[in-house]
Amino acid sequence: MIAADTSYTDNAALLPGDSPELTLLAASPKERVESIKLNSTAWKGPLDPDSYLAREDHLYRQPLTRDGLICWLLVDRREPEGQRTILSSCETYKKKAWLAHDGELSDTIAYGVGSVYCRPEFRGQGYAKRMLQELTIKMDEWQMEKAANRTLFSVLFSDIGKNFYAQFGWKPFPSSHFELPLISKDDYNQQIPGVSLPNTRDLAAADVQSYICSDTVLQKERDLLRTASQNSPSTKIAIAPSFDHYSWHWAREEFYAGKLCPGRTPPVIKGAGEDASGVYCAWNRNFGETPEENTLYILRWVYDDPTTAEETKATVNAMAAILRRAQLEAHEWNMSTIQFWNPTPLLEKAVALLDPSAKVVHREKTSIACLRWTGADHGLTKDVEWLLNEKYAWC
Ligand SMILES: CC(C)(COP(=O)(O)OP(=O)(O)OC[C@H]1O[C@@H](n2cnc3c(N)ncnc32)[C@H](O)[C@@H]1OP(=O)(O)O)[C@@H](O)C(=O)NCCC(=O)NCCS
């Protein structure tokens, strides 16, 4: 049990955000629970507080996060563990990543930062800022864990616009998406006039593993990164799109489905594909605070770039057919919309087949993909390009 914050109820007793007495440290297991209870008001959405805590524990146990999640607290260093007041908190996740420079690719570690929080009554005192400053110091000195891991970049997804995190080095990167409406089974069965779309195949989790995360597919992605970095003025980085990312997103959707759709079999269709053109995608259902926010997200697309006009047409048609399948799946799970991030020109063409008036949305406030790059201090290029900047990397 964390001590009550009686000494802080009068804001005059609060230490200023730049006080030398403030320190950033890793939460004890009990403190982690307390920090989740505190931030539940911001993020529990449609869950009750106990279910929200259970969700966080469930996600904590997933392969993606179980070895590398740290809950950080900003506290007064003079207060002993068990009695200290949480002034601000956040989490970091260790992520496998790729870095390609001058035609050489290396496996590396990156950090994801999330759940940046300060309780309402302590806001505006500079605590979140101080916490992030301290975090960047730890990252830059590679002190994140006992066995120091060399890390040259970290990512986060800001829901408070592009400026706040930029002051600590997390610069905004492309953050656009397409949003499409749902379609009913009847609409799905109708032909689109003048367009002949191929049949698609539903993907279960094991299929996603085979078609989207196999060693062969990942090797191709690595080769693309390596090639893109040859003679390029910027280093190329990506969060390695391993199967663990998808299982983390599915653990989340299955948890919500179990709570919000009792009696219904949890969702088993995890994506769709079209074999002839070799186009595949994985998705998850995101249950928002209100039903209007329920969104089926395409986590990632995998396809080979076509080389002829005929192949291009087949690839675009396959993408359009897969999008329609996603629109139907979203309908069957009471989602309000489907979304996918940072569309490529081929995906833009596919969307135009389904809805010529659809426009790419450039986000300004929520889910802004931000990257902090320190490679230039270690002999790499000043500029960095984030490849595979898709929803799978969000957490
Ligand atoms: C965002 C948050 C962590 C800031 O905590 P804080 O300790 O009050 O922050 P600080 O006092 O260090 O800094 C205040 C700055 O926060 C920024 N900020 C806070 N809320 C913001 C919002 N909704 N949109 C944009 N900026 C915001 C402002 O830029 C403000 O800057 P200013 O001092 O120049 O006006 C806190 O408001 C919070 O927990 N909000 C709810 C959860 C949340 O949205 N977290 C961020 C997820 S990406």
Coordinates of C-alpha atoms and ligand atoms in Angstrom, one line a residue:
M1 CA 0.0 0.0 0.0
I2 CA 1.4 3.4 -1.0
A3 CA 1.2 6.0 1.7
A4 CA -1.6 8.5 1.3
D5 CA -0.6 11.8 -0.3
T6 CA -1.7 14.0 2.6
S7 CA 1.6 16.0 2.5
Y8 CA 0.9 16.9 -1.1
T9 CA -2.8 17.9 -0.8
D10 CA -1.6 21.4 -0.3
N11 CA 0.3 22.1 -3.6
A12 CA 2.7 24.4 -1.7
A13 CA 4.3 21.2 -0.3
L14 CA 5.0 19.9 -3.8
L15 CA 8.6 19.9 -4.9
P16 CA 9.2 21.8 -8.1
G17 CA 9.8 19.8 -11.2
D18 CA 13.4 20.8 -11.3
S19 CA 14.2 19.9 -7.7
P20 CA 17.5 18.0 -7.3
E21 CA 15.6 15.8 -4.9
L22 CA 13.5 14.2 -7.7
T23 CA 14.7 11.0 -9.2
L24 CA 13.5 8.4 -11.7
L25 CA 13.5 4.8 -10.6
A26 CA 12.0 1.5 -11.6
A27 CA 8.8 0.8 -9.7
S28 CA 8.6 -2.2 -7.3
P29 CA 5.8 -4.6 -8.3
K30 CA 3.5 -3.0 -5.7
E31 CA 4.3 0.5 -7.0
R32 CA 3.6 -0.7 -10.5
V33 CA 0.1 -1.7 -9.5
E34 CA -0.4 1.6 -7.8
S35 CA 0.7 3.5 -10.9
I36 CA -1.8 1.5 -13.0
K37 CA -4.6 2.3 -10.5
L38 CA -3.7 6.0 -10.8
N39 CA -3.6 6.0 -14.6
S40 CA -6.8 3.9 -14.9
T41 CA -8.9 7.1 -14.9
A42 CA -7.2 8.0 -18.2
W43 CA -7.0 4.6 -19.9
K44 CA -9.4 2.1 -18.6
G45 CA -12.0 2.9 -21.3
P46 CA -15.0 0.6 -21.1
L47 CA -13.3 -1.7 -18.5
D48 CA -14.0 -1.5 -14.7
P49 CA -10.8 -0.7 -12.7
D50 CA -10.2 -4.3 -11.7
S51 CA -10.5 -5.5 -15.3
Y52 CA -8.1 -2.7 -16.4
L53 CA -5.6 -3.9 -13.9
A54 CA -6.1 -7.5 -15.1
R55 CA -5.6 -6.3 -18.7
E56 CA -2.3 -4.7 -17.8
D57 CA -1.2 -7.9 -16.0
H58 CA -2.3 -10.0 -19.0
L59 CA -0.3 -7.8 -21.4
Y60 CA 2.7 -7.8 -19.1
R61 CA 2.9 -11.6 -19.4
Q62 CA 3.0 -11.6 -23.2
P63 CA 6.2 -12.6 -24.9
L64 CA 6.6 -9.1 -26.4
T65 CA 6.8 -7.4 -23.0
R66 CA 7.5 -10.0 -20.3
D67 CA 11.3 -9.6 -20.4
G68 CA 11.6 -6.0 -21.1
L69 CA 8.9 -3.9 -19.6
I70 CA 9.9 -1.4 -16.9
C71 CA 7.5 0.9 -15.1
W72 CA 9.3 4.1 -14.2
L73 CA 8.4 6.5 -11.4
L74 CA 9.4 10.1 -10.7
V75 CA 9.6 10.3 -6.9
D76 CA 11.3 12.3 -4.1
R77 CA 14.5 10.4 -3.5
R78 CA 14.2 11.0 0.3
E79 CA 11.1 9.0 0.6
P80 CA 11.6 5.3 1.2
E81 CA 10.1 2.5 -1.0
G82 CA 6.6 1.7 0.1
Q83 CA 6.0 5.3 1.3
R84 CA 7.0 7.4 -1.7
T85 CA 4.5 9.4 -3.7
I86 CA 4.3 8.8 -7.4
L87 CA 4.7 12.2 -9.0
S88 CA 4.6 10.9 -12.6
S89 CA 5.0 7.5 -14.3
C90 CA 5.7 5.9 -17.6
E91 CA 6.7 2.5 -19.1
T92 CA 9.4 1.4 -21.4
Y93 CA 9.4 -1.7 -23.5
K94 CA 12.5 -3.3 -25.0
K95 CA 12.0 -4.0 -28.7
K96 CA 14.1 -6.0 -31.2
A97 CA 15.0 -3.6 -34.0
W98 CA 17.0 -3.3 -37.1
L99 CA 19.4 -0.6 -38.1
A100 CA 20.9 -0.3 -41.6
H101 CA 23.7 2.1 -42.5
D102 CA 25.9 2.2 -45.6
G103 CA 24.6 -1.2 -46.8
E104 CA 25.2 -3.0 -43.5
L105 CA 22.3 -4.2 -41.3
S106 CA 22.6 -5.0 -37.6
D107 CA 20.1 -6.4 -35.1
T108 CA 19.7 -4.0 -32.2
I109 CA 17.5 -3.0 -29.3
A110 CA 15.2 0.0 -29.3
Y111 CA 12.9 1.2 -26.6
G112 CA 9.2 1.9 -26.8
V113 CA 7.9 4.5 -24.3
G114 CA 4.3 4.5 -23.2
S115 CA 1.7 5.3 -20.5
V116 CA 3.2 8.7 -19.8
Y117 CA 1.1 9.9 -16.9
C118 CA 0.7 12.5 -14.2
R119 CA -2.3 12.5 -11.9
P120 CA -4.6 15.5 -12.5
E121 CA -3.9 17.2 -9.1
F122 CA -0.1 17.2 -9.8
R123 CA -0.2 18.4 -13.4
G124 CA 1.5 21.6 -14.6
Q125 CA 4.3 21.3 -12.1
G126 CA 6.8 20.0 -14.6
Y127 CA 6.8 16.4 -13.4
A128 CA 6.2 14.7 -16.7
K129 CA 8.9 16.9 -18.3
R130 CA 11.4 16.0 -15.6
M131 CA 10.5 12.3 -15.8
L132 CA 11.2 12.3 -19.6
Q133 CA 14.4 14.3 -19.2
E134 CA 15.6 11.7 -16.7
L135 CA 14.6 8.9 -19.0
T136 CA 16.6 10.3 -21.9
I137 CA 19.6 10.5 -19.6
K138 CA 19.2 6.8 -18.7
M139 CA 18.8 5.9 -22.4
D140 CA 21.7 8.0 -23.5
E141 CA 24.0 6.5 -20.9
W142 CA 22.6 3.0 -21.7
Q143 CA 21.6 2.5 -18.2
M144 CA 18.2 1.1 -18.9
E145 CA 18.9 -2.3 -17.5
K146 CA 21.5 -4.0 -15.4
A147 CA 23.0 -5.6 -18.5
A148 CA 23.5 -2.4 -20.4
N149 CA 21.9 -2.6 -23.8
R150 CA 23.3 -0.3 -26.5
T151 CA 20.4 1.6 -27.8
L152 CA 20.4 4.3 -30.4
F153 CA 16.7 5.0 -30.7
S154 CA 13.4 4.9 -29.0
V155 CA 9.8 5.3 -30.2
L156 CA 6.6 6.5 -28.8
F157 CA 3.1 7.3 -30.0
S158 CA 1.9 10.6 -28.7
D159 CA -1.7 11.4 -28.0
I160 CA -0.9 15.0 -27.1
G161 CA 0.3 16.3 -30.4
K162 CA 3.7 16.8 -31.9
N163 CA 5.4 19.4 -29.7
F164 CA 5.5 18.0 -26.1
Y165 CA 7.8 15.0 -26.8
A166 CA 9.9 16.9 -29.4
Q167 CA 11.5 19.0 -26.7
F168 CA 13.2 15.8 -25.4
G169 CA 14.2 14.6 -28.9
W170 CA 11.2 12.4 -29.9
K171 CA 10.5 14.0 -33.3
P172 CA 7.3 13.4 -35.2
F173 CA 7.4 11.0 -38.1
P174 CA 4.8 10.2 -40.8
S175 CA 1.5 9.6 -39.0
S176 CA -1.2 9.2 -41.6
H177 CA -3.9 6.7 -42.3
F178 CA -6.9 5.7 -44.3
E179 CA -10.2 5.1 -42.6
L180 CA -12.9 3.1 -44.3
P181 CA -16.4 2.3 -43.3
L182 CA -17.8 -1.2 -42.6
I183 CA -19.7 -3.3 -45.1
S184 CA -22.5 -5.8 -44.4
K185 CA -22.5 -9.3 -45.7
D186 CA -25.0 -8.3 -48.4
D187 CA -22.8 -5.4 -49.5
Y188 CA -19.8 -7.7 -49.5
N189 CA -21.5 -10.1 -51.8
Q190 CA -22.3 -7.3 -54.3
Q191 CA -19.8 -6.8 -57.1
I192 CA -18.2 -3.3 -57.4
P193 CA -19.2 -2.1 -60.9
G194 CA -16.4 -2.4 -63.4
V195 CA -14.0 -4.0 -61.0
S196 CA -13.3 -7.7 -60.7
L197 CA -11.7 -8.5 -57.3
P198 CA -10.1 -11.8 -56.5
N199 CA -11.2 -14.1 -53.6
T200 CA -9.3 -13.7 -50.4
R201 CA -8.4 -16.2 -47.7
D202 CA -8.9 -15.7 -44.0
L203 CA -5.8 -15.9 -41.9
A204 CA -5.7 -17.5 -38.5
A205 CA -2.8 -16.7 -36.1
A206 CA -0.7 -19.6 -37.4
D207 CA -1.2 -18.3 -41.0
V208 CA 0.0 -14.8 -40.0
Q209 CA 3.1 -16.5 -38.6
S210 CA 3.7 -18.3 -41.9
Y211 CA 2.8 -15.5 -44.4
I212 CA 3.7 -12.3 -42.5
C213 CA 6.4 -13.3 -40.0
S214 CA 8.3 -16.3 -41.5
D215 CA 12.1 -16.1 -41.5
T216 CA 11.9 -15.7 -45.3
V217 CA 9.5 -12.7 -45.1
L218 CA 11.6 -11.1 -42.4
Q219 CA 14.8 -11.7 -44.3
K220 CA 13.3 -10.0 -47.3
E221 CA 12.4 -7.0 -45.2
R222 CA 15.9 -6.9 -43.8
D223 CA 17.4 -7.0 -47.3
L224 CA 15.1 -4.1 -48.3
L225 CA 16.4 -2.0 -45.3
R226 CA 20.0 -2.9 -46.1
T227 CA 19.6 -2.0 -49.8
A228 CA 17.8 1.3 -49.0
S229 CA 20.7 2.3 -46.8
Q230 CA 23.3 1.9 -49.5
N231 CA 24.6 5.3 -50.6
S232 CA 21.9 6.9 -48.6
P233 CA 22.4 10.1 -46.5
S234 CA 20.2 8.6 -43.7
T235 CA 20.3 5.5 -41.5
K236 CA 17.3 3.2 -41.9
I237 CA 15.7 1.8 -38.8
A238 CA 12.7 -0.4 -38.2
I239 CA 11.1 -2.2 -35.2
A240 CA 11.5 -5.9 -36.2
P241 CA 7.9 -7.0 -37.1
S242 CA 8.1 -10.2 -35.2
F243 CA 5.2 -12.5 -34.4
D244 CA 5.3 -11.3 -30.8
H245 CA 3.9 -8.0 -31.8
Y246 CA 0.8 -9.5 -33.3
S247 CA 0.3 -11.9 -30.4
W248 CA 0.5 -8.8 -28.1
H249 CA -2.2 -7.0 -30.1
W250 CA -4.4 -10.2 -30.1
A251 CA -3.9 -10.8 -26.4
R252 CA -5.4 -7.3 -26.0
E253 CA -8.3 -7.8 -28.3
E254 CA -9.1 -11.2 -26.9
F255 CA -9.1 -9.8 -23.4
Y256 CA -11.6 -7.1 -24.3
A257 CA -13.7 -9.5 -26.3
G258 CA -13.9 -11.8 -23.3
K259 CA -15.0 -8.9 -21.1
L260 CA -17.3 -7.0 -23.5
C261 CA -18.7 -9.9 -25.6
P262 CA -19.3 -12.6 -23.0
G263 CA -20.4 -15.9 -24.5
R264 CA -18.9 -15.1 -27.9
T265 CA -16.0 -17.1 -29.2
P266 CA -12.9 -14.8 -29.2
P267 CA -11.9 -13.5 -32.6
V268 CA -10.0 -16.1 -34.6
I269 CA -9.7 -14.4 -38.0
K270 CA -6.5 -12.4 -37.6
G271 CA -6.0 -11.1 -41.1
A272 CA -6.6 -11.9 -44.8
G273 CA -4.5 -12.7 -47.9
E274 CA -4.6 -13.3 -51.6
D275 CA -2.2 -16.1 -52.6
A276 CA -1.9 -15.4 -56.4
S277 CA -0.5 -11.9 -55.9
G278 CA 1.1 -12.7 -52.5
V279 CA -0.6 -9.9 -50.6
Y280 CA -1.3 -10.5 -46.9
C281 CA -2.3 -8.4 -43.9
A282 CA -2.7 -8.9 -40.2
W283 CA -5.3 -7.0 -38.1
N284 CA -6.7 -6.6 -34.6
R285 CA -9.9 -5.2 -33.2
N286 CA -9.5 -2.3 -30.8
F287 CA -12.3 -1.7 -28.4
G288 CA -12.4 2.0 -27.6
E289 CA -13.9 4.0 -24.7
T290 CA -17.2 4.2 -26.6
P291 CA -18.5 1.9 -29.4
E292 CA -17.9 4.8 -31.9
E293 CA -14.2 4.4 -31.2
N294 CA -14.1 0.7 -32.0
T295 CA -11.6 0.2 -34.8
L296 CA -10.3 -2.7 -36.7
Y297 CA -6.6 -1.8 -37.4
I298 CA -4.6 -3.4 -40.1
L299 CA -1.4 -3.9 -38.2
R300 CA 0.8 -4.6 -41.2
W301 CA 0.8 -5.3 -44.9
V302 CA 3.2 -7.7 -46.6
Y303 CA 3.6 -7.9 -50.4
D304 CA 6.2 -8.0 -53.1
D305 CA 6.5 -4.8 -55.2
P306 CA 5.1 -5.6 -58.6
T307 CA 7.4 -5.1 -61.6
T308 CA 4.9 -5.0 -64.5
A309 CA 1.7 -3.2 -65.2
E310 CA -0.2 -6.5 -65.1
E311 CA 1.3 -7.4 -61.7
T312 CA 0.5 -3.9 -60.4
K313 CA -3.1 -4.3 -61.3
A314 CA -3.3 -7.7 -59.7
T315 CA -1.6 -6.5 -56.5
V316 CA -3.9 -3.4 -56.2
N317 CA -7.0 -5.6 -56.8
A318 CA -5.8 -8.1 -54.2
M319 CA -5.3 -5.2 -51.7
A320 CA -8.8 -3.9 -52.4
A321 CA -10.3 -7.4 -52.0
I322 CA -8.5 -7.8 -48.6
L323 CA -9.7 -4.3 -47.5
R324 CA -13.3 -5.4 -48.3
R325 CA -12.8 -8.5 -46.2
A326 CA -11.5 -6.3 -43.4
Q327 CA -14.6 -4.1 -43.7
L328 CA -16.8 -7.1 -43.4
E329 CA -14.9 -8.5 -40.4
A330 CA -15.2 -5.1 -38.7
H331 CA -18.9 -5.2 -39.3
E332 CA -19.2 -8.6 -37.7
W333 CA -17.4 -7.4 -34.6
N334 CA -19.3 -4.2 -34.1
M335 CA -16.4 -2.0 -35.0
S336 CA -17.2 1.5 -36.3
T337 CA -14.4 1.8 -38.8
I338 CA -11.2 0.2 -40.2
Q339 CA -7.9 2.0 -40.3
F340 CA -4.4 1.4 -41.6
W341 CA -1.4 3.6 -41.2
N342 CA 1.0 5.3 -43.6
P343 CA -0.5 3.9 -46.9
T344 CA 1.9 3.2 -49.8
P345 CA 1.0 4.5 -53.3
L346 CA -0.3 0.9 -54.2
L347 CA -2.6 0.9 -51.1
E348 CA -3.8 4.4 -52.1
K349 CA -4.8 3.0 -55.5
A350 CA -6.6 0.0 -53.8
V351 CA -8.6 2.4 -51.6
A352 CA -9.5 4.5 -54.7
L353 CA -11.0 1.4 -56.3
L354 CA -13.3 1.1 -53.3
D355 CA -14.0 4.7 -52.6
P356 CA -12.6 7.3 -55.1
S357 CA -13.4 10.1 -52.7
A358 CA -11.4 8.7 -49.7
K359 CA -8.6 10.9 -48.5
V360 CA -5.5 10.2 -46.5
V361 CA -5.8 11.6 -43.0
H362 CA -2.7 13.3 -41.5
R363 CA -3.0 13.1 -37.8
E364 CA -1.9 16.1 -35.8
K365 CA -2.9 15.1 -32.2
T366 CA -3.3 11.4 -31.6
S367 CA -1.0 8.4 -32.3
I368 CA 1.8 10.6 -33.6
A369 CA 4.7 8.2 -34.3
C370 CA 7.7 9.8 -32.7
L371 CA 11.3 8.7 -32.8
R372 CA 14.3 9.8 -30.8
W373 CA 17.6 9.2 -32.6
T374 CA 21.0 9.4 -31.0
G375 CA 23.0 7.6 -33.8
A376 CA 24.6 10.9 -34.9
D377 CA 26.4 11.0 -31.5
H378 CA 27.8 7.5 -32.2
G379 CA 29.2 8.0 -35.7
L380 CA 26.1 7.4 -37.7
T381 CA 24.2 9.8 -40.0
K382 CA 22.3 12.9 -38.6
D383 CA 19.2 11.8 -40.4
V384 CA 17.2 8.7 -39.8
E385 CA 14.4 7.1 -41.7
W386 CA 11.8 4.9 -40.0
L387 CA 10.7 2.1 -42.3
L388 CA 7.8 -0.3 -41.6
N389 CA 6.1 2.5 -39.7
E390 CA 2.9 0.7 -39.3
K391 CA 0.4 0.0 -36.5
Y392 CA 2.0 -3.3 -35.4
A393 CA 4.8 -1.3 -33.7
W394 CA 2.3 0.6 -31.4
C395 CA 2.0 -0.4 -27.8
Ligands
LIG1 C1 0.4 14.8 -20.5 C2 0.7 14.7 -19.0 C3 1.6 13.5 -18.7 C4 1.6 16.0 -18.6 O1 1.9 15.9 -17.3 P1 2.4 17.2 -16.4 O2 3.2 16.7 -15.3 O3 1.3 18.0 -16.1 O4 3.3 17.9 -17.5 P2 4.4 19.0 -17.2 O5 3.9 19.9 -16.1 O6 5.7 18.4 -17.1 O7 4.3 19.8 -18.6 C5 3.1 20.4 -18.9 C6 3.1 20.4 -20.4 O8 2.3 19.2 -20.8 C7 1.8 19.5 -22.1 N1 0.5 18.9 -22.2 C8 -0.3 18.4 -21.2 N2 -1.4 17.9 -21.6 C9 -1.4 18.1 -23.0 C10 -2.3 17.9 -24.0 N3 -3.5 17.2 -23.8 N4 -2.0 18.2 -25.3 C11 -0.8 18.8 -25.5 N5 0.1 19.1 -24.6 C12 -0.2 18.8 -23.3 C13 1.8 21.0 -22.3 O9 2.6 21.2 -23.4 C14 2.4 21.6 -21.0 O10 3.3 22.4 -21.5 P3 3.5 23.9 -21.0 O11 4.0 23.7 -19.6 O12 4.4 24.5 -21.9 O13 2.1 24.5 -21.0 C15 -0.5 14.7 -18.1 O14 -1.3 15.8 -18.5 C16 -1.4 13.5 -18.2 O15 -1.1 12.5 -17.5 N6 -2.4 13.5 -19.1 C17 -3.3 12.3 -19.2 C18 -2.6 11.1 -19.9 C19 -1.9 11.5 -21.2 O16 -2.6 12.0 -22.1 N7 -0.6 11.1 -21.3 C20 0.1 11.3 -22.5 C21 0.0 10.2 -23.4 S1 0.8 10.3 -25.0

